[in-house]
Every structure is written in C-alpha cells, then in structure tokens.
Coordinates of C-alpha atoms and ligand atoms in Angstrom, one line a residue:
M2 CA 16.5 9.3 -0.6
R3 CA 14.7 6.7 -2.7
P4 CA 12.1 4.5 -1.0
E5 CA 14.4 1.4 -1.3
D6 CA 17.2 3.3 0.4
I7 CA 14.8 4.3 3.2
V8 CA 13.9 0.6 3.6
A9 CA 17.5 -0.5 3.6
T10 CA 18.4 2.0 6.4
I11 CA 15.5 0.8 8.5
R12 CA 16.3 -2.8 7.8
E13 CA 19.7 -2.4 9.5
V14 CA 17.9 -1.8 12.8
D15 CA 14.4 -3.2 12.5
P16 CA 13.7 -5.8 9.8
T17 CA 10.1 -6.2 10.9
M18 CA 9.4 -2.5 10.4
A19 CA 11.4 -2.4 7.2
D20 CA 9.2 -5.2 5.8
L21 CA 6.0 -3.2 6.6
V22 CA 7.4 -0.1 5.0
A23 CA 8.4 -2.0 1.9
K24 CA 5.0 -3.6 1.7
E25 CA 3.3 -0.2 2.0
D26 CA 5.6 1.2 -0.7
A27 CA 4.6 -1.7 -3.0
R28 CA 0.9 -1.3 -2.2
Q29 CA 1.1 2.4 -3.1
A30 CA 2.8 1.6 -6.4
R31 CA 0.5 -1.3 -7.3
C32 CA -2.9 0.2 -6.6
I33 CA -4.9 2.9 -8.2
R34 CA -5.2 5.3 -5.3
L35 CA -8.4 7.3 -5.5
I36 CA -8.9 8.6 -2.0
P37 CA -9.2 12.3 -2.6
S38 CA -7.4 13.3 0.6
E39 CA -4.2 11.3 -0.3
N40 CA -1.3 12.0 -2.6
Y41 CA 2.4 11.2 -3.2
A42 CA 4.7 13.6 -1.3
S43 CA 7.8 14.3 -3.3
P44 CA 11.2 12.8 -2.4
A45 CA 12.3 16.3 -1.2
V46 CA 9.4 16.6 1.1
R47 CA 10.0 13.1 2.5
A48 CA 13.7 13.7 2.9
T49 CA 13.0 16.9 4.9
L50 CA 10.7 14.9 7.2
A51 CA 13.7 12.7 8.0
S52 CA 16.1 15.7 8.5
S53 CA 17.7 16.7 11.7
F54 CA 14.9 19.1 12.5
T55 CA 13.2 16.0 13.8
N56 CA 15.6 16.1 16.7
K57 CA 14.8 19.6 17.9
Y58 CA 12.4 20.6 20.6
G59 CA 11.0 24.1 21.2
E60 CA 7.9 25.8 22.4
G61 CA 6.5 29.2 21.4
Y62 CA 7.0 31.1 18.2
P63 CA 10.1 32.5 16.3
G64 CA 11.9 35.0 18.6
K65 CA 9.7 34.0 21.5
R66 CA 10.8 30.5 22.4
Y67 CA 10.9 28.7 25.8
Y68 CA 14.0 26.6 24.8
Q69 CA 17.5 27.5 23.5
G70 CA 19.1 26.4 20.3
Q71 CA 16.5 27.9 18.0
E72 CA 18.8 29.8 15.6
F73 CA 17.8 27.7 12.6
T74 CA 14.3 26.6 13.6
D75 CA 13.4 30.3 14.0
E76 CA 14.8 31.1 10.5
M77 CA 13.1 28.1 9.0
E78 CA 9.7 28.8 10.6
V79 CA 9.8 32.4 9.5
L80 CA 10.7 31.3 5.9
V81 CA 7.8 28.8 5.9
Q82 CA 5.4 31.5 7.1
K83 CA 6.6 33.9 4.4
R84 CA 6.2 31.2 1.7
A85 CA 2.6 30.4 2.9
C86 CA 1.7 34.1 2.8
E87 CA 3.2 34.6 -0.7
L88 CA 1.5 31.6 -2.1
F89 CA -2.0 32.2 -0.7
G90 CA -1.9 36.0 -0.6
Y91 CA -2.8 36.3 3.1
P92 CA -0.7 38.6 5.4
H93 CA -0.5 36.2 8.3
A94 CA 0.3 32.4 8.6
V95 CA 0.5 30.0 11.5
V96 CA 2.5 27.0 10.5
Q97 CA 2.5 24.9 13.7
G98 CA -0.8 23.1 13.3
L99 CA -0.3 19.4 13.7
S100 CA -3.3 18.4 11.6
G101 CA -6.6 19.7 10.3
A102 CA -8.8 18.9 13.3
P103 CA -6.5 20.8 15.8
A104 CA -6.2 23.7 13.4
N105 CA -10.0 24.0 13.3
L106 CA -10.2 23.6 17.1
A107 CA -7.7 26.4 17.5
V108 CA -9.8 28.7 15.5
Y109 CA -12.9 27.9 17.5
A110 CA -11.0 28.2 20.8
A111 CA -9.7 31.6 19.7
F112 CA -13.1 33.1 19.2
L113 CA -15.8 31.0 21.0
K114 CA -16.6 30.2 24.6
P115 CA -17.6 26.6 25.2
F116 CA -21.4 26.1 25.5
E117 CA -21.9 29.7 24.3
G118 CA -20.4 29.9 20.8
K119 CA -22.4 29.3 17.6
I120 CA -21.1 27.7 14.5
M121 CA -22.8 27.3 11.1
A122 CA -21.4 24.7 8.8
M123 CA -22.3 22.1 6.2
R124 CA -23.9 18.9 7.6
L125 CA -21.6 15.8 7.6
D126 CA -23.7 13.7 5.4
H127 CA -23.7 16.4 2.7
G128 CA -19.9 16.8 2.7
G129 CA -19.0 18.7 5.9
H130 CA -16.2 17.6 8.2
L131 CA -16.4 16.0 11.7
T132 CA -14.9 19.2 13.1
H133 CA -17.5 21.4 11.5
G134 CA -20.0 20.5 14.3
S135 CA -20.8 16.8 14.1
P136 CA -22.4 15.5 17.3
V137 CA -19.7 12.9 17.7
S138 CA -17.0 15.7 17.7
V139 CA -16.4 18.0 20.6
T140 CA -17.2 20.8 18.1
G141 CA -20.8 19.5 18.1
Q142 CA -20.8 19.0 21.8
W143 CA -19.3 22.3 23.0
F144 CA -20.9 24.7 20.5
E145 CA -24.4 25.3 19.2
I146 CA -24.5 24.2 15.5
G147 CA -26.6 25.5 12.7
A148 CA -26.1 23.0 9.8
Y149 CA -26.8 23.8 6.2
G150 CA -26.9 21.3 3.3
C151 CA -27.1 20.9 -0.4
N152 CA -30.3 21.5 -2.4
P153 CA -32.1 18.6 -4.3
D154 CA -29.5 19.0 -7.1
D155 CA -26.7 18.3 -4.6
V156 CA -25.3 21.9 -4.8
L157 CA -25.2 24.7 -2.3
D158 CA -27.9 27.3 -2.5
M159 CA -26.4 30.6 -1.4
D160 CA -29.7 32.3 -1.0
E161 CA -30.9 29.6 1.4
I162 CA -27.6 29.7 3.3
R163 CA -27.9 33.5 3.7
R164 CA -31.5 33.1 5.0
Q165 CA -30.3 30.5 7.5
A166 CA -27.3 32.6 8.6
L167 CA -29.4 35.7 9.2
E168 CA -31.8 33.6 11.2
F169 CA -29.2 31.6 13.2
R170 CA -26.7 34.4 13.6
P171 CA -23.5 32.2 14.0
D172 CA -20.3 33.5 15.5
I173 CA -18.4 31.6 12.9
L174 CA -19.7 30.7 9.4
V175 CA -17.7 27.8 8.0
C176 CA -17.3 26.9 4.3
G177 CA -14.9 24.3 2.8
Y178 CA -15.7 20.6 2.7
T179 CA -14.5 17.1 2.6
A180 CA -16.9 15.8 0.0
Y181 CA -18.2 18.6 -2.1
P182 CA -17.4 18.5 -5.8
R183 CA -18.3 22.0 -6.8
T184 CA -16.6 25.4 -6.8
I185 CA -17.0 27.3 -3.5
D186 CA -18.2 30.9 -3.8
F187 CA -15.9 32.4 -1.2
E188 CA -17.1 35.9 -2.0
A189 CA -20.7 35.1 -1.3
F190 CA -19.7 33.3 2.0
G191 CA -17.6 36.3 3.1
K192 CA -20.5 38.7 2.4
I193 CA -23.1 36.5 4.2
A194 CA -20.8 36.2 7.2
Q195 CA -20.4 40.0 7.4
E196 CA -24.1 40.5 7.1
A197 CA -24.7 38.0 9.9
G198 CA -22.0 39.4 12.1
A199 CA -19.9 36.2 11.9
I200 CA -16.2 35.5 11.4
S201 CA -15.8 33.6 8.1
L202 CA -13.8 30.4 8.2
A203 CA -12.8 28.4 5.1
D204 CA -11.5 24.9 5.7
V205 CA -9.9 24.4 2.3
S206 CA -8.0 21.2 3.3
H207 CA -9.1 19.4 0.2
I208 CA -8.6 22.2 -2.4
A209 CA -5.6 24.0 -0.9
G210 CA -3.3 22.7 -3.7
L211 CA -5.9 23.7 -6.4
I212 CA -6.1 27.2 -4.9
A213 CA -2.3 27.4 -4.9
G214 CA -2.1 26.3 -8.5
G215 CA -4.9 28.5 -9.7
A216 CA -7.3 25.6 -10.4
H217 CA -9.9 26.9 -7.8
P218 CA -10.7 30.5 -6.9
S219 CA -8.9 31.8 -3.8
P220 CA -10.6 32.7 -0.5
W221 CA -8.5 35.9 -0.5
P222 CA -9.7 38.6 0.2
H223 CA -13.2 37.4 1.0
I224 CA -12.7 35.0 4.0
D225 CA -11.3 36.0 7.4
I226 CA -9.6 32.8 8.4
V227 CA -8.4 29.8 6.3
T228 CA -7.4 26.4 7.6
F229 CA -6.1 23.5 5.6
T230 CA -4.1 20.3 5.8
T231 CA -1.0 20.2 3.8
H232 CA -1.0 16.6 2.6
K233 CA -3.9 16.5 0.2
T234 CA -3.9 18.3 -3.1
L235 CA -1.0 20.5 -1.8
R236 CA 1.1 17.3 -1.7
G237 CA 3.1 18.1 1.4
P238 CA 3.6 16.4 4.7
R239 CA 0.7 15.6 7.2
A240 CA 0.1 18.9 9.0
A241 CA -2.0 22.1 8.8
L242 CA -1.7 25.8 8.1
I243 CA -3.9 28.6 9.3
L244 CA -4.0 31.9 7.5
A245 CA -5.5 35.1 8.8
K246 CA -6.5 38.4 7.2
S247 CA -6.2 40.6 10.3
E248 CA -3.4 40.9 12.8
E249 CA -5.9 40.7 15.6
H250 CA -7.3 37.3 14.4
Y251 CA -3.8 36.0 13.8
Q252 CA -2.6 36.8 17.3
K253 CA -5.7 35.1 18.9
V254 CA -5.3 32.0 16.8
E255 CA -1.6 31.8 17.6
K256 CA -2.3 32.0 21.3
A257 CA -5.1 29.4 21.0
L258 CA -2.8 26.9 19.3
F259 CA 0.1 27.5 21.6
P260 CA -0.1 27.5 24.6
G261 CA -3.8 26.8 24.3
M262 CA -3.8 23.4 22.6
Q263 CA -0.4 22.2 21.5
G264 CA 3.1 22.0 23.0
G265 CA 6.3 21.6 20.9
P266 CA 6.0 22.2 17.2
H267 CA 7.1 19.4 14.8
F268 CA 10.0 21.3 13.2
N269 CA 10.8 18.6 10.6
T270 CA 7.2 18.7 9.4
I271 CA 7.2 22.5 9.3
A272 CA 10.4 22.4 7.2
A273 CA 8.8 19.8 4.9
I274 CA 5.7 22.1 4.5
G275 CA 8.2 24.8 3.4
V276 CA 9.5 22.5 0.7
A277 CA 6.0 21.6 -0.4
L278 CA 5.2 25.3 -0.6
A279 CA 8.3 25.9 -2.8
E280 CA 7.2 23.1 -5.1
A281 CA 3.6 24.5 -5.2
A282 CA 4.9 27.9 -6.4
T283 CA 6.2 26.4 -9.6
P284 CA 4.6 26.3 -13.1
Q285 CA 4.9 22.5 -13.0
F286 CA 2.6 22.4 -9.9
Q287 CA 0.1 24.8 -11.5
A288 CA -0.1 22.4 -14.5
Y289 CA -0.4 19.5 -12.1
T290 CA -3.5 21.1 -10.3
H291 CA -5.2 21.8 -13.6
G292 CA -4.5 18.2 -14.6
V293 CA -6.1 17.0 -11.4
V294 CA -9.3 18.8 -12.3
A295 CA -9.2 17.7 -15.9
N296 CA -8.8 14.1 -14.7
A297 CA -11.6 14.3 -12.2
R298 CA -13.9 15.8 -14.9
A299 CA -12.9 13.0 -17.3
L300 CA -13.5 10.3 -14.7
A301 CA -16.9 11.7 -13.8
A302 CA -17.9 11.9 -17.5
A303 CA -16.6 8.3 -18.1
L304 CA -18.7 7.0 -15.2
M305 CA -21.8 8.9 -16.2
E306 CA -21.4 7.4 -19.7
R307 CA -21.6 4.1 -18.0
D308 CA -24.8 5.2 -16.3
Y309 CA -23.4 5.8 -12.8
H310 CA -25.2 8.5 -10.8
V311 CA -22.5 11.1 -10.1
S312 CA -23.6 13.6 -7.4
S313 CA -24.4 17.1 -8.8
G314 CA -23.8 15.7 -12.3
G315 CA -20.0 16.0 -12.3
T316 CA -17.2 18.0 -10.6
D317 CA -15.3 21.3 -10.7
N318 CA -12.5 20.1 -8.5
H319 CA -10.5 17.0 -7.6
L320 CA -13.2 14.7 -6.3
L321 CA -16.5 13.1 -7.2
L322 CA -19.2 11.2 -5.4
V323 CA -20.9 8.2 -7.0
D324 CA -24.3 7.0 -5.6
T325 CA -23.6 3.3 -6.2
F326 CA -26.8 2.2 -4.6
R327 CA -28.9 4.3 -7.0
S328 CA -26.7 3.3 -9.9
R329 CA -26.3 -0.5 -9.4
K330 CA -28.2 -1.4 -6.1
L331 CA -24.7 -1.8 -4.5
P332 CA -24.1 0.0 -1.2
G333 CA -20.9 2.1 -1.1
R334 CA -19.2 0.0 1.5
R335 CA -19.6 -3.2 -0.5
V336 CA -18.2 -1.4 -3.6
A337 CA -15.2 0.0 -1.7
I338 CA -14.4 -3.5 -0.3
A339 CA -14.7 -5.1 -3.7
L340 CA -12.6 -2.5 -5.4
E341 CA -9.8 -2.8 -2.9
Q342 CA -9.6 -6.5 -3.7
V343 CA -8.9 -5.7 -7.3
G344 CA -6.5 -2.8 -6.7
L345 CA -8.6 0.3 -6.7
V346 CA -8.6 2.1 -3.3
L347 CA -11.2 4.7 -2.5
N348 CA -13.6 5.3 0.4
F349 CA -17.3 4.7 1.0
N350 CA -19.1 7.9 1.6
T351 CA -22.6 9.4 2.2
V352 CA -24.1 11.1 -0.8
P353 CA -26.5 14.1 -0.5
N354 CA -30.1 13.3 -1.2
A355 CA -29.5 9.5 -1.2
R356 CA -31.7 7.2 0.8
P357 CA -32.6 8.9 4.1
D358 CA -31.4 6.0 6.3
Q359 CA -27.8 5.9 5.0
K360 CA -25.2 6.0 7.8
P361 CA -21.5 7.0 7.7
L362 CA -20.5 3.4 8.1
F363 CA -23.2 2.1 5.7
P364 CA -23.6 4.9 3.1
D365 CA -25.1 4.7 -0.4
G366 CA -22.0 5.8 -2.3
V367 CA -18.3 6.2 -2.7
R368 CA -16.0 9.2 -2.9
M369 CA -13.1 9.2 -5.3
G370 CA -10.5 11.7 -6.4
T371 CA -7.6 12.3 -8.8
P372 CA -4.7 13.9 -6.9
S373 CA -2.7 10.7 -6.6
V374 CA -3.3 9.3 -10.1
T375 CA -2.4 12.8 -11.5
S376 CA 0.8 12.8 -9.5
R377 CA 1.7 9.5 -11.2
G378 CA 1.3 11.2 -14.6
M379 CA -2.1 9.9 -15.6
K380 CA -4.1 12.0 -18.1
P381 CA -7.8 12.4 -19.0
E382 CA -7.5 9.5 -21.5
H383 CA -6.5 7.1 -18.7
M384 CA -9.7 8.0 -16.8
A385 CA -11.9 5.9 -19.1
T386 CA -9.7 2.9 -18.2
I387 CA -10.2 3.5 -14.5
A388 CA -14.0 3.9 -15.1
D389 CA -13.9 0.6 -17.0
F390 CA -12.1 -1.1 -14.0
F391 CA -14.7 0.4 -11.7
D392 CA -17.6 -0.8 -13.8
R393 CA -16.1 -4.3 -14.3
C394 CA -15.8 -4.6 -10.5
C395 CA -19.4 -3.5 -9.9
A396 CA -20.6 -6.0 -12.5
I397 CA -19.1 -9.0 -10.6
T398 CA -19.9 -7.8 -7.1
K399 CA -22.7 -9.6 -5.3
R400 CA -25.9 -7.8 -4.5
G401 CA -28.1 -8.5 -1.5
K402 CA -27.0 -10.3 1.7
I403 CA -23.7 -12.2 1.5
E404 CA -23.4 -15.5 3.2
K405 CA -20.5 -15.6 5.7
G406 CA -17.3 -16.8 4.1
T407 CA -18.5 -16.7 0.5
G408 CA -16.7 -13.6 -0.6
V409 CA -17.8 -10.4 -2.2
F410 CA -17.5 -11.5 -5.9
A411 CA -20.0 -13.5 -7.9
D412 CA -17.2 -14.5 -10.3
K413 CA -13.8 -15.0 -8.7
A414 CA -12.0 -15.8 -11.9
A415 CA -13.2 -12.5 -13.4
A416 CA -12.0 -10.7 -10.2
D417 CA -8.5 -12.3 -10.6
A418 CA -8.4 -11.2 -14.2
L419 CA -9.5 -7.7 -13.3
R420 CA -6.8 -7.4 -10.6
E421 CA -4.1 -8.5 -13.1
D422 CA -5.3 -5.8 -15.6
V423 CA -5.2 -3.2 -12.9
F424 CA -1.7 -4.0 -11.8
A425 CA -0.5 -4.1 -15.4
F426 CA -2.0 -0.7 -15.9
T427 CA -0.5 0.9 -12.8
A428 CA 2.9 -0.5 -13.6
Q429 CA 3.2 2.0 -16.5
F430 CA 3.1 4.9 -14.0
P431 CA 5.9 5.7 -11.6
T432 CA 4.9 6.9 -8.2
F433 CA 6.8 10.2 -8.5
T434 CA 6.2 12.2 -11.7
Y435 CA 6.9 15.8 -12.1
E436 CA 5.6 17.5 -15.2
Ligands
DSN278 N1 -12.3 13.6 6.4 C1 -10.9 13.5 5.8 C2 -11.0 13.2 4.4 O1 -11.5 14.1 3.7 O2 -10.5 12.2 3.9 C3 -10.2 14.7 6.1 O3 -10.1 14.9 7.5

C-alpha cells in the first residue's frame, strides 16, 4: 500500500489522524534524515504490519501456546526464527522481543539476580546505551556496573578492557553501542569474557543490518548472546531479536522474556520482521549496507575537510560523532535545533573526551548516520552536499547566550535560502529506493 493510500483509508474514519500521518509522510520525504537509528521500512514491511496478524492474540511459543487459533501464527513465528538463524548464523533465535530495552532486560533477567549480578559495559557518555547500566535505568539500579570507556583517541582499548574485566569479574560483559563509529572486535570481547568467566552479550542494534549485509564482521561464533532492534540498519519494523549460541542460554532467555517480562507477542510485527529478514538476505541489501558505510565515510571525510572534529577521525560503520563545540564553539543541542529548522534532522549527543561537564541534554556534539539517506539512493558524491548544508547552517547559527524570542539564526534570510536548497535537494530522492 502506498503512503497516500494508507492516508486515504485512515481519512475515511479519522481525518485528524490522517492529517497527522500525511504530515509525517511529508516531513520524512522533505528532510534529510540523519538519525542513525532510523530508516525507511519498505512498503512490504509496512503492509505486513497492517496485516490480519495484528488481530491475533496468543501467549507462549510455537507449539506451546495458551490460546487457540495459532495454526498460522505458529508457522509464521517458526519461519521468522529460521530466517533469523540463517541470516546471522546462530542456531537459536527469540523473535518476540518488543523492543531493544526489554530484549536486554530479558537477557539480564535470565542470568542475573537483582542486587547481586555484575555487568560490565561501555559508559553512556562514550557511546553505551541506557540499558547497559546507566544509573537512570533499572539496569544501573539493580546490578553492579563496571563501566569501560574509550581511550584519548576515542577508540576502545582492548588491553585495558581485558584488564578491567579480570579485575571486576562481571557476570555479563556487554559490547555493542549506540554511538561508536568503529569496528567492534567481537573475537577479542568473546575471549575476554571467557577469561573473566562472564557471558558475552553483543547489543548490535545499530549495526545488525551491516552484519547481515557483510559490511561489519559478525559476532558469530565469538559472542554467546546477541540482541538487536530490527528497525535501524536492518530496515524492519520496531522490535527486537535475541540470538543464542547454546540451547541452555536460549531456553533461559525465552523463559525470562515470556512469562518473565512480556505477555502476548505482537504477531504482525514478528511477521514484518520476517519480511525484513527476507529482504536483508538479498544481494541488493548487501549492496545497500556497503553503501551505508561508504556514505558515512564520505560524510565524515567531507566534514573533516571543512575542519569539523569527527570523533576517532572518521568511521567504519553507519554513524559519526561531530564535536561541534570543539569545531565551532557551538554546543550540540544548538546545532541540532538549528539544523532541524533548515531540514536536516539528527540528534545532539555526548562525544568521548569532550569537555568534562557535558550532559546528555547539553552535550558537546551531534550524532549522524547514513542508513536513511542511503535507503533514498544517495551516494558518496551527495555527502559533500550534506556536509555543505551542515556547514552553512553552523555558519549562521548564533554563538553564546540567545535572548528569548530572537531565534537561533544570526541571518534569517540565509536560513530561509538554505532550507529551500535542502528541500530542492531531497526532492530528487524518493523515500523508497531499492538498488
Ligand atoms: N539510543 C537509541 C539510539 O541509538 O538512537 C537506541 O535505543
């Protein structure tokens, strides 16, 4: 179903909601979407989300349900598990996770006792995730956390991580990040976990699509358990998968997820994951993932040519971090707000080794990624244009304190011209491109 048909169907019942959906469709077409955890799900994925699987309830796993009428949900769920195992090379897959945070919680719940368990993971301000032990998450409140970070060059130092792991002795050693632009050495993490007597967990939410497409090394066979959301580089619906190397781990995680944490699975979403996995197994998707990385590298290079400080000096994956304060004396939040007003959408983000007092809400930089622009068919040569838009925006953004009601731009006419240029540029790229 085309987006306009979806809107027309909604409009028959709820014009107010139809307007909001149409406006969001237009926003996603008009803007340059650079949030690295977003993408454009395909029409087939979106159609499956709206299929009759949305009407079905059921608890439990295939062949072991607590409700009748599961003939086709069972067949579908087993098919999706099989596709996940084939694509990622792991023998076991749990496909009922509603999102990334509950998937990680299910793994912790499977193996750790509250107030006894120990997790070692990357600190939030260096690129870790809330559910990797941040003090504001229950993961940081219920478990003892040993946090590691990047070295002064903004990269992971595996010798230092090994030293810390052998000293801290975690029950679970986590790798996989929300804001780390470099290749993860899964083999080294697996070995360190074994040496420290820990289960290894890779949260590959950001790079799952790259792994599936061969644009990032696989955690198999090095990592015991892998979690990931399905809507980022994998380009599926919003949900999560959990892969396990051993039958024993698989059974524990399954039990922790249901009945431990969740009730009825979202069958329409699971079916849509299946469609996304089928798409991800194609040569076109492999080419897409290599395109994502090529574009991120080109964008990093184009920004560095314009004297922006790109964390770690570039990227190996789909995202980059730019220290805008160090580059232009502009805090990340100011830049993110200004960019949105001219049609570039990204998120402000902490940057490793930036000023020590940066806060998650007031950090020194921004995070940007190329999954969405690559889905629209943009190529490395287009990244220089995006870097130019970024630079033009920073050049007209006010520094220092802004008086209330005066706006973020020093030159409003230049901002209007920039917005027009951005919208003219994006109009060349359809929101669903398959190459
Ligand atoms: N922290 C989110 C992101 O990377 O955008 C994922 O949970």
